[in-house]
Amino acid sequence: MNSKRTEITYAKSSHFTNPTDDDTVQCIDKYHVQKNDLMEQIDGRGYSECPARGSLLQLLSAELVPSFDSRILVVGAYAAGKTTLVSNLIGKSIPRERQSTDGIDVYFGKLLFDLKTQKLLKKTKGVHSFPKAIYQKILSYLKSVKVDVIQQTGASSGKTKPDIPDDDVLQKLSKKIDEYAYDNSTERFDDQEVIPIPVLDFAGQIVYHATHQTFITSHGIYLITFNGSRNLNDPLSDREDERKTTILENIRQWVSSILLYSHPDNKDYPRLMFVATHIDLVSQEDVPNKRSQLLNTLSACFTDENIKSHLMLQHLFFVNALNENDPEMKELRECISKTITENPQWGQRVPKQFLILEMMFAALVEEGKHIISLEDAEKMNTQIGVESLSSTELKVFLRIQNICGKMTYFDYPNLENYIVINPTCLIDVLKSIVTAVPSIKSLQRGRLTNSDLTKIWSSEKFSHFLQHEEYFRQLLVHYDILSEMKRYDKESGKKMSVDCYLVPCMITKQNTTTYVERHVKSSKCVGFVFDFRESHVPDAIPSRLIASIISIWNVKRYKDDDLLFSNFVAVVLDRKHDLVVKTEHNTIAVYLIHKDRREMIIKDLASSVRQCLEQNLARISEVYSLSFKSDITTKKYVPFDVKLKSGCLSPDCLLITESLDGIDTEWICDNHGFKTPKSELDIWYTDRTLLRCTDSCQGVLDAVLSMLLNDSQLLRICNSLTKEEVRSLAVNLGITYPEFDAIDTDSTSMLKFYSLRLCREKNKSCKDFVKAMETAEINRHTMCQIIRQAEVLIDLPDKIQILPPSDEMLDKLCLRIGKEWMVLGLELGIEIERLEQIEYETPKVLREVSRQMLYYWRNRDDDATIRELLYALARSGRNPHLIREILENCDSYPNITPVD
């Protein structure tokens, strides 16, 4: 092994930090003893029977082992020549007629990287598959592994002997490697150490984009492909039913999507190359000018330095992919080879348990397994022949494998108990929906029934999904490919089982109705936008947000049309309010419309809608932005800002929310001079109704000052103050900084709550809190607002108040609670520990957490009534009239009758 390779293999940082220099010095004397012990085991166990076993033992005697993982992703518009390019790249027979790609084609083990020569090789013999690619990778590790001082010191970690797998595990794993190495159908690379590089060929049609973010990762090298014989400003398609966009806009979309989805931690990776195809359609003398023209246009399109650092614009590859000997294809391979080794993630070192589990999972895939339970994975973890991973470490392994595209695992309710171990399985699940359009006509309108889905998966190609049909159904719902429609019985208000899903990503039809012209106008609505900081909105984002919206509210019916179109939806909030969400330029625009005039829009409805959509957008981006770190995996989000629209509703007249405080009475937009009242701008941030103190307020009554605050009051204080203010308040109440810092919780809201609860446990009364607030320079009237009890005056008849809340009522109420859900839960008598459990077990979306809390309260107590809910809302600081407003918008309300 040359010195450069040694550095690449063993000097990279990994999840587990390498030993310090002092560790190395302390371990150096033990190394010779350990090496002799190791050699005795190798000589004494009869490893000559299985050639791979000796090398495998050497490799796995270290705690950390090298791991070489990369992937090439070929993306671009349809008919750009991606499939032909991939065929040329991997040595597959080049198609002479255009073939449309269904979803994503993945090639494992057809393109190889030689660690010695640092070059890409085509594999011309043998069947390519995911398991065989894993075996080939391990085989190359065995050829290159050497037991040296660096490995041994890393392996020992202070132990007297390395943790070496037992013979049974070595027997099973090495047998698989040997079977692969000596398979007659397998191409031999005796003098080469080759690593398989998966190649993914993405379909170009917009309808597929909703699924692409699943496979984008910062591990990859991206070939953005386009037809170089055309002008970049030419329309991508002349079809009437397709959205109008240009080739350049499509390229910009892909660049934005890749960088947003992969959420790179390294400023240079992932790397994006540009490949222009169809050079054979350009006359030879025009090629230099055409290349220069294309490069100039691309350079002018991408000027942001953060984006440019990922783009390899120093050279545009202009290829004839139909020609196997095309010189520019050779240059492209050389450039890819160099870029692979320069990635900081190439050759990283991981725990040896990761490698063992990877081989064990590959063996299951080879046996025909597609999915296993988390329980099975935990059991396998105890059978790996070395110290097993902890439950936390196993989750880290699964997340990293998910990021690398080797399996699918999400630590979410309804999904956390299963692992899709065959990487092509998820592709087939997504592909099964898209390819079913010809046979299921309703899919063209974005509709799919349960029976349709079962029919799709009953075909021979997809029949293996039926064994875990509910899991895959929930996976599609999680990805917002399928959107569940809620319906309620008009008599009882109970949820009804609905057989139909909406599939927004399948809808290509544009909005041709007059609804926008007649109702989305200044006199009737207010608006804001989600702005995606200096990048285009990826096609999947609006599609998924729309899917989440229609799982909450019903699509509006307008003149015999459902207002659900490509990148557009209108839903009914209640009898007087509609909500419109649509793509505008580089934003997703949100409009709240009143039936009569905008001044009558309910304030807390607007703020609840904004909270709900913002939370949903964060959840959507979280799915595909798990980031690979040197020591941990962290959750990130696609970056976006909320900007408020001027009353003129122009796409260009936007105000950043931070500027709200600087506006006294109105905002006048520069472009049109339109005056928007401050109250109209504040409507999106009126998160709850506060009972304000008047100038004559004398503060909290003496009788109350001596009382201890209850949990809901403490939580309301936390929701009214920042973390710094709570910290200052707690310190002034006698909590030490070490006590504050010792509170064990990852939640900021719970950190604030437990710090104040600690104060109460030290018998700090309301009077002590008021004095501490004054010392911390917190408005003294804050406590007045926290403890003041509003008198509940509501004109609901008793026969309604004594009824239990219906499903429909609670589902509508959960959208109006917002951040006060835990305060309301405490007022309803739910223990704080149970509320924390609900938050932990539920996806972090306010409406869903609120819904789970309300259902738990109602189902726990047979005597739960609407009256109890009214008083709890009043005690938590919310207007109890909210209940009447919600009931009036429930179809079941006029027909509710008390039980005799």
Coordinates of N, CA and C in Angstrom, one line a residue, residues 692-790:
R692 N -54.6 42.3 29.1 CA -53.6 43.4 29.4 C -54.0 44.2 30.7
C693 N -53.0 44.6 31.4 CA -53.3 45.5 32.5 C -53.5 46.9 32.1
T694 N -54.4 47.6 32.8 CA -54.6 49.0 32.6 C -53.6 49.8 33.5
D695 N -53.6 51.1 33.2 CA -52.6 52.0 34.0 C -53.0 52.0 35.5
S696 N -54.2 51.7 35.8 CA -54.6 51.8 37.2 C -54.4 50.4 38.0
C697 N -53.8 49.4 37.3 CA -53.6 48.1 37.9 C -52.6 48.2 39.1
Q698 N -53.0 47.7 40.2 CA -52.2 47.8 41.4 C -51.4 46.5 41.6
G699 N -51.4 45.6 40.6 CA -50.6 44.4 40.7 C -51.4 43.2 41.3
V700 N -50.8 42.2 41.7 CA -51.4 41.0 42.2 C -52.0 41.2 43.6
L701 N -53.2 40.7 43.9 CA -53.8 40.8 45.2 C -53.0 40.1 46.3
D702 N -53.0 40.7 47.5 CA -52.3 40.2 48.6 C -52.6 38.7 48.9
A703 N -53.9 38.4 48.7 CA -54.3 37.0 49.0 C -53.6 36.0 48.1
V704 N -53.3 36.5 46.9 CA -52.7 35.6 45.9 C -51.2 35.5 46.1
L705 N -50.6 36.6 46.6 CA -49.2 36.7 46.7 C -48.6 35.6 47.6
S706 N -49.3 35.1 48.6 CA -48.8 34.1 49.5 C -48.9 32.7 48.9
M707 N -49.6 32.5 47.8 CA -49.8 31.2 47.2 C -48.6 30.7 46.4
L708 N -48.5 29.3 46.4 CA -47.5 28.7 45.5 C -48.1 28.6 44.1
L709 N -47.4 28.9 43.1 CA -47.8 28.8 41.7 C -48.0 27.3 41.3
N710 N -49.0 27.0 40.5 CA -49.2 25.6 40.0 C -48.4 25.4 38.7
D711 N -48.4 24.2 38.2 CA -47.6 23.9 37.0 C -48.0 24.7 35.8
S712 N -49.3 24.8 35.6 CA -49.7 25.6 34.4 C -49.3 27.0 34.5
Q713 N -49.4 27.6 35.7 CA -48.9 29.0 35.8 C -47.4 29.1 35.5
L714 N -46.7 28.2 36.0 CA -45.2 28.2 35.8 C -44.9 28.1 34.3
L715 N -45.7 27.2 33.6 CA -45.5 27.0 32.2 C -45.9 28.3 31.4
R716 N -46.9 29.0 31.9 CA -47.3 30.2 31.2 C -46.3 31.3 31.4
I717 N -45.6 31.3 32.5 CA -44.5 32.3 32.7 C -43.4 32.0 31.7
C718 N -43.1 30.7 31.6 CA -42.0 30.3 30.6 C -42.4 30.7 29.2
N719 N -43.6 30.5 28.8 CA -44.0 30.9 27.5 C -44.0 32.4 27.2
S720 N -44.0 33.2 28.3 CA -44.1 34.6 28.2 C -42.6 35.2 28.2
L721 N -41.6 34.4 28.6 CA -40.3 34.9 28.8 C -39.3 34.2 27.9
T722 N -38.2 34.8 27.6 CA -37.1 34.1 26.9 C -36.3 33.2 27.9
K723 N -35.4 32.4 27.3 CA -34.6 31.5 28.1 C -33.7 32.4 29.0
E724 N -33.2 33.5 28.5 CA -32.3 34.3 29.3 C -33.1 35.0 30.5
E725 N -34.3 35.4 30.2 CA -35.1 36.0 31.2 C -35.5 35.0 32.3
V726 N -35.8 33.8 31.9 CA -36.1 32.7 32.9 C -34.9 32.4 33.7
R727 N -33.8 32.3 33.1 CA -32.5 32.1 33.8 C -32.2 33.1 34.9
S728 N -32.4 34.4 34.5 CA -32.2 35.5 35.4 C -33.2 35.5 36.5
L729 N -34.5 35.1 36.2 CA -35.5 35.0 37.2 C -35.2 33.9 38.2
A730 N -34.8 32.8 37.7 CA -34.4 31.6 38.6 C -33.3 32.0 39.5
V731 N -32.3 32.6 39.0 CA -31.1 33.0 39.8 C -31.5 34.0 40.9
N732 N -32.4 34.9 40.6 CA -32.9 35.8 41.6 C -33.8 35.2 42.6
L733 N -34.3 34.0 42.3 CA -35.1 33.2 43.2 C -34.2 32.2 44.0
G734 N -32.9 32.3 43.8 CA -32.0 31.4 44.7 C -31.5 30.2 44.0
I735 N -31.8 30.0 42.7 CA -31.2 28.9 42.0 C -29.8 29.2 41.6
T736 N -28.8 28.3 41.8 CA -27.5 28.5 41.4 C -27.3 28.2 39.9
Y737 N -26.2 28.8 39.4 CA -25.9 28.4 38.0 C -25.7 26.9 37.7
P738 N -24.9 26.3 38.6 CA -24.7 24.8 38.5 C -26.1 24.0 38.5
E739 N -27.0 24.5 39.4 CA -28.3 23.8 39.5 C -29.1 24.0 38.2
F740 N -29.0 25.2 37.6 CA -29.7 25.5 36.3 C -29.1 24.6 35.2
D741 N -27.7 24.6 35.2 CA -27.1 23.9 34.1 C -27.2 22.4 34.2
A742 N -27.5 21.9 35.4 CA -27.6 20.4 35.7 C -29.0 19.9 35.2
I743 N -29.9 20.7 34.9 CA -31.3 20.2 34.5 C -31.1 19.4 33.2
D744 N -31.5 18.2 33.2 CA -31.3 17.2 32.1 C -32.5 17.2 31.2
T745 N -32.4 18.0 30.1 CA -33.5 18.0 29.1 C -32.9 18.7 27.8
D746 N -33.3 18.2 26.7 CA -32.9 18.8 25.4 C -33.9 19.9 24.9
S747 N -35.0 20.0 25.6 CA -36.1 20.9 25.2 C -35.9 22.3 26.0
T748 N -35.8 23.4 25.2 CA -35.7 24.7 25.8 C -36.8 25.0 26.7
S749 N -38.1 24.7 26.2 CA -39.3 25.0 27.0 C -39.3 24.2 28.3
M750 N -38.8 23.0 28.3 CA -38.8 22.2 29.5 C -37.6 22.6 30.4
L751 N -36.6 23.1 29.8 CA -35.5 23.6 30.7 C -36.0 24.8 31.5
K752 N -36.7 25.7 30.8 CA -37.3 26.9 31.5 C -38.3 26.4 32.6
F753 N -39.1 25.5 32.2 CA -40.1 25.0 33.2 C -39.5 24.4 34.4
Y754 N -38.6 23.4 34.2 CA -38.0 22.7 35.4 C -37.2 23.6 36.3
S755 N -36.6 24.7 35.7 CA -35.9 25.6 36.5 C -36.8 26.4 37.4
L756 N -38.0 26.8 36.9 CA -38.9 27.5 37.8 C -39.6 26.5 38.8
R757 N -39.8 25.3 38.3 CA -40.4 24.3 39.3 C -39.5 24.1 40.4
L758 N -38.2 24.1 40.2 CA -37.2 23.9 41.2 C -37.3 25.1 42.2
C759 N -37.6 26.3 41.7 CA -37.8 27.4 42.6 C -39.0 27.2 43.5
R760 N -40.1 26.7 42.9 CA -41.3 26.5 43.7 C -41.1 25.4 44.8
E761 N -40.3 24.4 44.4 CA -40.0 23.4 45.4 C -39.2 23.9 46.6
K762 N -38.6 25.0 46.4 CA -37.9 25.7 47.5 C -38.8 26.6 48.3
N763 N -40.2 26.4 48.1 CA -41.2 27.2 48.8 C -41.2 28.7 48.4
K764 N -40.9 28.9 47.1 CA -40.9 30.3 46.7 C -42.4 30.6 46.3
S765 N -42.9 31.6 46.9 CA -44.3 32.0 46.7 C -44.5 32.9 45.5
C766 N -45.7 33.2 45.2 CA -46.0 34.2 44.1 C -45.3 35.5 44.4
K767 N -45.3 35.9 45.7 CA -44.7 37.2 46.1 C -43.2 37.2 45.8
D768 N -42.5 36.0 46.0 CA -41.1 35.9 45.7 C -40.9 36.0 44.2
F769 N -41.8 35.4 43.4 CA -41.6 35.5 42.0 C -41.8 37.0 41.5
V770 N -42.7 37.7 42.1 CA -42.9 39.1 41.7 C -41.7 39.9 42.0
K771 N -41.1 39.7 43.2 CA -39.9 40.5 43.6 C -38.7 40.1 42.7
A772 N -38.6 38.8 42.3 CA -37.5 38.4 41.5 C -37.7 39.0 40.1
M773 N -38.9 39.1 39.6 CA -39.2 39.7 38.3 C -38.7 41.2 38.3
E774 N -39.0 41.9 39.4 CA -38.6 43.3 39.4 C -37.1 43.4 39.5
T775 N -36.4 42.6 40.2 CA -35.0 42.6 40.2 C -34.4 42.2 38.9
A776 N -35.0 41.3 38.1 CA -34.5 40.9 36.8 C -35.0 41.9 35.7
E777 N -35.7 43.0 36.1 CA -36.2 44.0 35.2 C -37.2 43.4 34.2
I778 N -38.0 42.5 34.7 CA -39.1 42.0 33.9 C -40.4 42.7 34.2
N779 N -41.2 43.1 33.2 CA -42.4 43.8 33.5 C -43.2 43.2 34.6
R780 N -43.5 44.0 35.6 CA -44.2 43.5 36.8 C -45.6 43.0 36.5
H781 N -46.2 43.5 35.4 CA -47.6 43.1 35.1 C -47.6 41.7 34.4
T782 N -46.4 41.2 34.1 CA -46.4 39.8 33.6 C -47.1 38.8 34.5
M783 N -46.9 39.0 35.8 CA -47.5 38.1 36.8 C -49.0 38.3 36.8
C784 N -49.5 39.5 36.6 CA -50.9 39.8 36.6 C -51.6 39.0 35.5
Q785 N -51.0 39.0 34.3 CA -51.5 38.3 33.2 C -51.5 36.8 33.4
I786 N -50.5 36.3 34.1 CA -50.4 34.9 34.3 C -51.5 34.3 35.2
I787 N -51.8 35.0 36.3 CA -52.7 34.5 37.3 C -54.1 35.0 37.2
R788 N -54.3 36.0 36.4 CA -55.7 36.6 36.3 C -56.6 35.5 35.7
Q789 N -57.8 35.4 36.3 CA -58.7 34.4 35.9 C -59.9 35.1 35.1
A790 N -60.0 34.8 33.9 CA -61.1 35.4 33.1 C -62.4 34.7 33.5

